[in-house]
Coordinates of C-alpha atoms (C1' of nucleotides) in Angstrom, one line a residue:
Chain A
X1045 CA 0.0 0.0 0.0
X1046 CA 0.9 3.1 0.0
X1047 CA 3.5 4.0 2.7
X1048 CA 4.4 7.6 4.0
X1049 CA 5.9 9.0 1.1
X1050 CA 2.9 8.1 -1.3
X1051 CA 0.2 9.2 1.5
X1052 CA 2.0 12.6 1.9
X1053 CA 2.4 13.3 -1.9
X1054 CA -1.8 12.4 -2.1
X1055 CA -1.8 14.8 0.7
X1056 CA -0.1 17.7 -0.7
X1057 CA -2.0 16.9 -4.2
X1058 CA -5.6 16.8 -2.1
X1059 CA -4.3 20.2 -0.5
X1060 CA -3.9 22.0 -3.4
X1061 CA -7.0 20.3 -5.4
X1062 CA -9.6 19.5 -2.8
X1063 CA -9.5 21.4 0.4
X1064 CA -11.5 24.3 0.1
X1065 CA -14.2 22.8 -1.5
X1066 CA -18.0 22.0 -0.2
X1067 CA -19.5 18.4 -0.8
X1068 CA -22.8 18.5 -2.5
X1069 CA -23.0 14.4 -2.5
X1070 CA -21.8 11.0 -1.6
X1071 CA -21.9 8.0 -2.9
X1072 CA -21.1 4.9 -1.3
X1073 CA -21.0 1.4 -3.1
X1074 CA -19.4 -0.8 -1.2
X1075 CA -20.3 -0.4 3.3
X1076 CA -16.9 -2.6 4.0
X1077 CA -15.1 0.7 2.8
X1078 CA -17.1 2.5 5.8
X1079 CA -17.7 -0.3 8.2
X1080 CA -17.7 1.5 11.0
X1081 CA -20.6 3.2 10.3
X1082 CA -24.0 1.6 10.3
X1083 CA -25.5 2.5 7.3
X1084 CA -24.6 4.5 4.2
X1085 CA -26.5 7.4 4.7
X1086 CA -24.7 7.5 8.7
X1087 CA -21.8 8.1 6.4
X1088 CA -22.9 10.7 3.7
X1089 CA -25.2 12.9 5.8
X1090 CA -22.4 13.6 7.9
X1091 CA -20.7 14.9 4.5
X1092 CA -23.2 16.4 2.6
X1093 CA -22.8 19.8 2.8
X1094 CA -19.8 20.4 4.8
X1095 CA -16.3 21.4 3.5
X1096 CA -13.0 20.1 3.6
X1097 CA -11.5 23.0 5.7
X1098 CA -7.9 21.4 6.1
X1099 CA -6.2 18.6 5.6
X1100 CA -3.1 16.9 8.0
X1101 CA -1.5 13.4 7.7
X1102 CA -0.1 11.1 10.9
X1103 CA 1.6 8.1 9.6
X1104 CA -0.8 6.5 7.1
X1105 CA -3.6 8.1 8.0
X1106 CA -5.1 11.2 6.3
X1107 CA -7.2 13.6 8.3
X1108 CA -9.8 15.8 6.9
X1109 CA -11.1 18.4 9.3
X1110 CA -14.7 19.3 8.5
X1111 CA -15.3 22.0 11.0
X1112 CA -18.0 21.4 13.1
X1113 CA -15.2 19.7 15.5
X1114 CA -15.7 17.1 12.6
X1115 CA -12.9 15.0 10.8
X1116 CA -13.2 12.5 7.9
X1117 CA -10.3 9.8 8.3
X1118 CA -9.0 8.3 5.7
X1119 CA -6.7 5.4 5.5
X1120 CA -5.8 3.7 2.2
X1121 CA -4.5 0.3 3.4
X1122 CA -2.9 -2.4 1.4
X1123 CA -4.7 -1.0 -2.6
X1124 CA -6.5 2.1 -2.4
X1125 CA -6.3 5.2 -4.0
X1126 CA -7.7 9.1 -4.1
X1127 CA -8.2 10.3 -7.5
X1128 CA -9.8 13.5 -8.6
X1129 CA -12.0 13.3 -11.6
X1130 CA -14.2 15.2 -13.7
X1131 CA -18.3 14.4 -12.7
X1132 CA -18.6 13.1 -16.6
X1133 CA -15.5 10.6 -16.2
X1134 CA -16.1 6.9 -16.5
X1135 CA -16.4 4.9 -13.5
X1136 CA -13.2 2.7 -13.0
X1137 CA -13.8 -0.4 -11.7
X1138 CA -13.9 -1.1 -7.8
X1139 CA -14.6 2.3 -7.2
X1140 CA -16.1 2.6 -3.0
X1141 CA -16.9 5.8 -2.7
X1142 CA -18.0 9.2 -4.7
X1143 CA -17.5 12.1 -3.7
X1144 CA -19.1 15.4 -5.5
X1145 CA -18.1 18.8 -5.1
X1146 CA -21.0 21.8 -5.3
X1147 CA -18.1 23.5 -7.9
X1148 CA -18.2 20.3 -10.0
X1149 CA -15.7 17.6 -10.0
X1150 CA -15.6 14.5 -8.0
X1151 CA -12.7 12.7 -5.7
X1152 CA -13.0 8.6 -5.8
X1153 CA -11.8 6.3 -3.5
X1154 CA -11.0 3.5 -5.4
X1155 CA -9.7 0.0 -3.5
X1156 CA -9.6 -3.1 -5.2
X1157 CA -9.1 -5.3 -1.7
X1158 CA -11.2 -3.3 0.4
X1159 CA -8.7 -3.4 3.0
X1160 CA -8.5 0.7 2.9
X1161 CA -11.7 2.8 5.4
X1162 CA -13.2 6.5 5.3
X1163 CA -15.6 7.3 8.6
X1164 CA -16.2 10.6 10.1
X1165 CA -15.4 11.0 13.9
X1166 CA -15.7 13.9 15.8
X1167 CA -12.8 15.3 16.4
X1168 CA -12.6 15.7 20.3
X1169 CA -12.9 11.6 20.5
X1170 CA -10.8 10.4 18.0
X1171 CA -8.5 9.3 20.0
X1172 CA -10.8 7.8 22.3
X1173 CA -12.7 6.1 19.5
X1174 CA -10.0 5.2 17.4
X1175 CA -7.8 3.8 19.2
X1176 CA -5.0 2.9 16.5
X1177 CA -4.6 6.6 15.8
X1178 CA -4.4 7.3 19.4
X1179 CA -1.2 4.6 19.7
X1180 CA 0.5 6.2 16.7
X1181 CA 3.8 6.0 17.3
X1182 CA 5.5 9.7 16.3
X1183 CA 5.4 10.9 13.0
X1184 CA 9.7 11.1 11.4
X1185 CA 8.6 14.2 9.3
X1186 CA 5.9 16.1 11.0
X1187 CA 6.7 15.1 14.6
X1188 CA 10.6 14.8 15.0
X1189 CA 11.8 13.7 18.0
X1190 CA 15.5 14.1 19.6
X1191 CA 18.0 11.1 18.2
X1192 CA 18.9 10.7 21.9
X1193 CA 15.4 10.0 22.6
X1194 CA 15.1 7.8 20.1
X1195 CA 18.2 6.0 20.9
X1196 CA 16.2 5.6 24.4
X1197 CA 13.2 4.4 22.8
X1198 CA 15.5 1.9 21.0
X1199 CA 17.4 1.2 24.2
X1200 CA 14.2 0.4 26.3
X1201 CA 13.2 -2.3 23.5
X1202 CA 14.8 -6.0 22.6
X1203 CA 12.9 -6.4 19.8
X1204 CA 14.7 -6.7 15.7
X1205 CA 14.9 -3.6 13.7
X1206 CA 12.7 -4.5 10.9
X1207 CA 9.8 -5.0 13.6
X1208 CA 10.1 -1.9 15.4
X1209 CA 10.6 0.4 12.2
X1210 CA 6.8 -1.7 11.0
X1211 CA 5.3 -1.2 14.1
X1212 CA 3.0 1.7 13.6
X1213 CA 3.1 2.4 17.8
X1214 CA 6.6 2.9 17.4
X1215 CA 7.1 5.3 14.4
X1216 CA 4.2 6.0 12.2
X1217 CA 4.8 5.3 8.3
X1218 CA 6.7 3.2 7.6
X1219 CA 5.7 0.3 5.7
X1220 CA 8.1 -2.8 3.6
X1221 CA 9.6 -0.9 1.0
X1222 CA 10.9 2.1 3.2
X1223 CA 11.9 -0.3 6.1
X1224 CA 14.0 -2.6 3.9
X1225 CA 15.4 0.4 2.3
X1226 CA 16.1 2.3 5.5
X1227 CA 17.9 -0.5 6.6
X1228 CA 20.0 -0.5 3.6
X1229 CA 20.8 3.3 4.0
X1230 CA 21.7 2.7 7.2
X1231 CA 24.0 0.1 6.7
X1232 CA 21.7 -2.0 9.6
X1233 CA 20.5 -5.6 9.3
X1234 CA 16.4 -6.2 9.8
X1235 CA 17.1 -8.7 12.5
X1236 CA 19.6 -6.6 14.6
X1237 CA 18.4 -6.1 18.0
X1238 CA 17.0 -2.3 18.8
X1239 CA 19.2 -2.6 22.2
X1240 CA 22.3 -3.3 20.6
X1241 CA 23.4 -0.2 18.6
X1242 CA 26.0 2.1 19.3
X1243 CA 24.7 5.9 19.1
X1244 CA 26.5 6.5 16.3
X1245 CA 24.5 3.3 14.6
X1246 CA 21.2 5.0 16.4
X1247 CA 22.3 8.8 14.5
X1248 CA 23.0 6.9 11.1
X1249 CA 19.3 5.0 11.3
X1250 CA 17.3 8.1 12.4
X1251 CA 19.2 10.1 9.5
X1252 CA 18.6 7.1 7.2
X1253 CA 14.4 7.2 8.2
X1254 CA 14.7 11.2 7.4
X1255 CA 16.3 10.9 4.2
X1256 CA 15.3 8.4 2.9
X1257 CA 11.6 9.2 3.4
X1258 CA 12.5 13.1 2.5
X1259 CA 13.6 11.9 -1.4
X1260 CA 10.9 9.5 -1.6
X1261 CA 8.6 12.0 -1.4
X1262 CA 10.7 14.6 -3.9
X1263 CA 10.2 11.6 -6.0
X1264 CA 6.7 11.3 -5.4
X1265 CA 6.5 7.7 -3.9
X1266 CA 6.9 3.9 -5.6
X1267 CA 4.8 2.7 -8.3
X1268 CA 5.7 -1.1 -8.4
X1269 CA 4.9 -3.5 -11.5
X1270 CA 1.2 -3.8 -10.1
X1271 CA 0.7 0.3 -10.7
X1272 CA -1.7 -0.1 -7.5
X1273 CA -0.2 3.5 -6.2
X1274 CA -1.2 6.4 -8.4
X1275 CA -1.4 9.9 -7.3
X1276 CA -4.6 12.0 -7.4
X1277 CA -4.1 12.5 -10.3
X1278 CA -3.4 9.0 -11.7
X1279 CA 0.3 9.8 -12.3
X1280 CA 3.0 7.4 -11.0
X1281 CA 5.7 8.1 -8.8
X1282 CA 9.4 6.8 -9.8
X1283 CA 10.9 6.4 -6.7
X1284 CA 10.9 2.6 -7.5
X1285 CA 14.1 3.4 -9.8
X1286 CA 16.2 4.2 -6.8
X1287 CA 15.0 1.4 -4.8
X1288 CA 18.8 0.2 -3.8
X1289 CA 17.4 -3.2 -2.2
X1290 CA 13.5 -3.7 -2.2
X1291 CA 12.8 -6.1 -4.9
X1292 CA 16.6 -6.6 -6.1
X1293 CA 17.4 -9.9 -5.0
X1294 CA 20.1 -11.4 -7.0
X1295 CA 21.3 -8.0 -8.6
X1296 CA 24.3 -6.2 -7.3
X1297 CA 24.5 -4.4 -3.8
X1298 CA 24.9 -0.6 -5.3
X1299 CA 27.5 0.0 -2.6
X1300 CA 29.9 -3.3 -2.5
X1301 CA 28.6 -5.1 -5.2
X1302 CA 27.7 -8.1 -2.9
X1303 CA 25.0 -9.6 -4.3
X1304 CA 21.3 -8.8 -2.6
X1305 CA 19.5 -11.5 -0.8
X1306 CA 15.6 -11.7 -0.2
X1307 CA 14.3 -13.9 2.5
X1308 CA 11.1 -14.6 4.8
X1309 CA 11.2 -12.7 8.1
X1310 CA 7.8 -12.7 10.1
X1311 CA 5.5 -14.2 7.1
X1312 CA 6.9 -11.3 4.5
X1313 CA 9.5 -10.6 2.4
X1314 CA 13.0 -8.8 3.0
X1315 CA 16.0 -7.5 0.6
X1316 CA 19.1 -6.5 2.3
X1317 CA 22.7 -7.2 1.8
X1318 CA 24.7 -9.5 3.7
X1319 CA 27.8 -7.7 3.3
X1320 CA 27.2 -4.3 4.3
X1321 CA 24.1 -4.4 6.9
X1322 CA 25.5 -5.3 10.1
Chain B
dA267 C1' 5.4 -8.2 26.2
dC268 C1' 6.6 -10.6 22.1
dG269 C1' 6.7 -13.4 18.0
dC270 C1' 4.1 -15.8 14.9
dC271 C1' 0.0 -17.0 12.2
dC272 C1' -4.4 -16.0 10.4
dG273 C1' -8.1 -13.5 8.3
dC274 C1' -9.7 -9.7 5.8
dC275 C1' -10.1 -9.1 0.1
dT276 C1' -9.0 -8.9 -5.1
dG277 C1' -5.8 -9.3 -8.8
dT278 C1' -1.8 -11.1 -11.0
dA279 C1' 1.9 -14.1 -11.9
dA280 C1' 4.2 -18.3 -11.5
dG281 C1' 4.0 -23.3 -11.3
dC282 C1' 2.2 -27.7 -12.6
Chain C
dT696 C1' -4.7 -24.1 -22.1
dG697 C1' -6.5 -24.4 -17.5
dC698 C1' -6.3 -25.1 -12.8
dT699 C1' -4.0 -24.2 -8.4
dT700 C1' -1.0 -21.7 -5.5
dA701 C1' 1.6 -18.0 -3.8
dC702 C1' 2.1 -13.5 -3.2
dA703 C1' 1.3 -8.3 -2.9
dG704 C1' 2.8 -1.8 -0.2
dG705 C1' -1.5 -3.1 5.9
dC706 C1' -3.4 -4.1 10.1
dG707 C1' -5.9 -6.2 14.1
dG708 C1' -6.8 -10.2 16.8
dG709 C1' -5.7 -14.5 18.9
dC710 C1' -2.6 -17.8 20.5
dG711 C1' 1.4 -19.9 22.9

DNA sequence: ACGCCCGCCTGTAAGC
DNA sequence: TGCTTACAGGCGGGCG
């Protein structure tokens, strides 16, 4: 799915294209896309005729604010996308939800595996009501925190990289393309233990998370063979062609020329290389 | 508290 | 060619 990178670029694309603007309707074909409310029209009345006032992102998660102490949550799980369409356009297939704009104009959740949600919560108990945003872990672009308190953090846990940097609790964004290649940056295997590093190991994988997530982003996000990320727009991103690990086993190690291994670790797949991640 | 497995879904590719 | 299996960027729950 879409990792931080992708959702941010959405974000900054929604920003410029969506926020602003009143809803005059919403459609909703499929509930499982807003199963936590009862009934479609539970959904849609509380959009119908609100506006999109602003617009934040923590981790995955993209946060409308509606006003009314109002916010519209969106999270696009493993395949779903945001794309912003003229009224007249043709309706791609597994297309959730519709929403139309008074200006004209529509923005589409589309989501093949239905593992993606939209609800509206109010705002004051969203943390109380959703209780995955509430354990968010911070946020390595909008919420920085000091490297020595994140050395703590690393410090206070025994458990192996690759599992901390995908546990959303921990540090929000991060999904299996950035954590592989994070770990790559950072010259860090995915099964070294959190309470093992040396603080200049902690600086290099906090600088790693921060740059690698910064030119991912520049490069709006990875489009991979299955094109399931598109922007709002429909427009890939091509931070896929600097993948230096996700993907690559067999092919060279771009900084030893060792050759990249991919193996199973906790039920999915991992690319690193055995020479240079320690 | 942690690691591991499953289920949730559809679509595609690889394997037989 | 056609069927079966594995796998895919996520996440929550249950189990030992």
């Amino acid at each position: 799915m879409p990792e931080l990178p992708e959702v941010e670029t959405i974000r900054r694309d929604l920003e410029r294209e969506v926020v602003g603007r009143k809803i005059r309707s919403v459609d909703v074909h499929e509930m499982r896309s807003i199963r936590r409310h009862p009934h479609k029209k539970h959904f849609s009345s509380k959009l119908e005729g609100r506006k999109l006032v602003s617009l934040r992102r923590r981790g995955k998660y993209l946060l409308f604010d509606l006003g009314d102490d109002e916010v519209l949550v969106v999270h696009l799980g493993m395949s779903g996308q945001l794309r912003k369409v003229p009224t007249s356009a043709e309706m791609a297939p597994n297309t959730r939800v519709v929403i139309t704009f008074t200006q004209g104009g529509q923005l589409r959740f589309i989501d093949p595996r239905m593992f993606g949600e939209m609800f509206v919560t109010a705002a004051d108990t969203l943390t109380d009501e959703v209780p995955e945003l509430a354990e968010l872990g911070f946020d390595p672009l909008e919420e920085p925190i000091p490297w020595v308190e994140f050395a703590a953090r690393l410090q206070g846990r025994r458990a192996k990289l690759k599992t901390l940097l995908l546990d959303q609790r921990f540090i929000a964004g991060l999904g299996n393309i950035y954590a592989d290649e994070i770990l790559f940056e950072a010259g860090l295997r995915y099964d070294r233990r959190s309470d093992t590093l040396s603080s200049q190991e902690v600086r290099r994988l906090y600088r790693a998370i921060v740059e690698v997530l910064h030119d991912a982003i520049k490069h709006r996000g990875s489009t991979l063979a299955d094109a399931q990320y598109v922007d709002l727009e429909g427009s890939h991103g091509s931070y896929q062609d600097l993948h230096r690990v996700y993907g690559r086993d067999g092919q060279p190690c771009p900084r030893c020329r060792h050759v990249i291994e991919k193996v199973k670790f906790s039920g999915r797949s991992s690319w690193y290389c055995p020479q240079c991640q320690v």
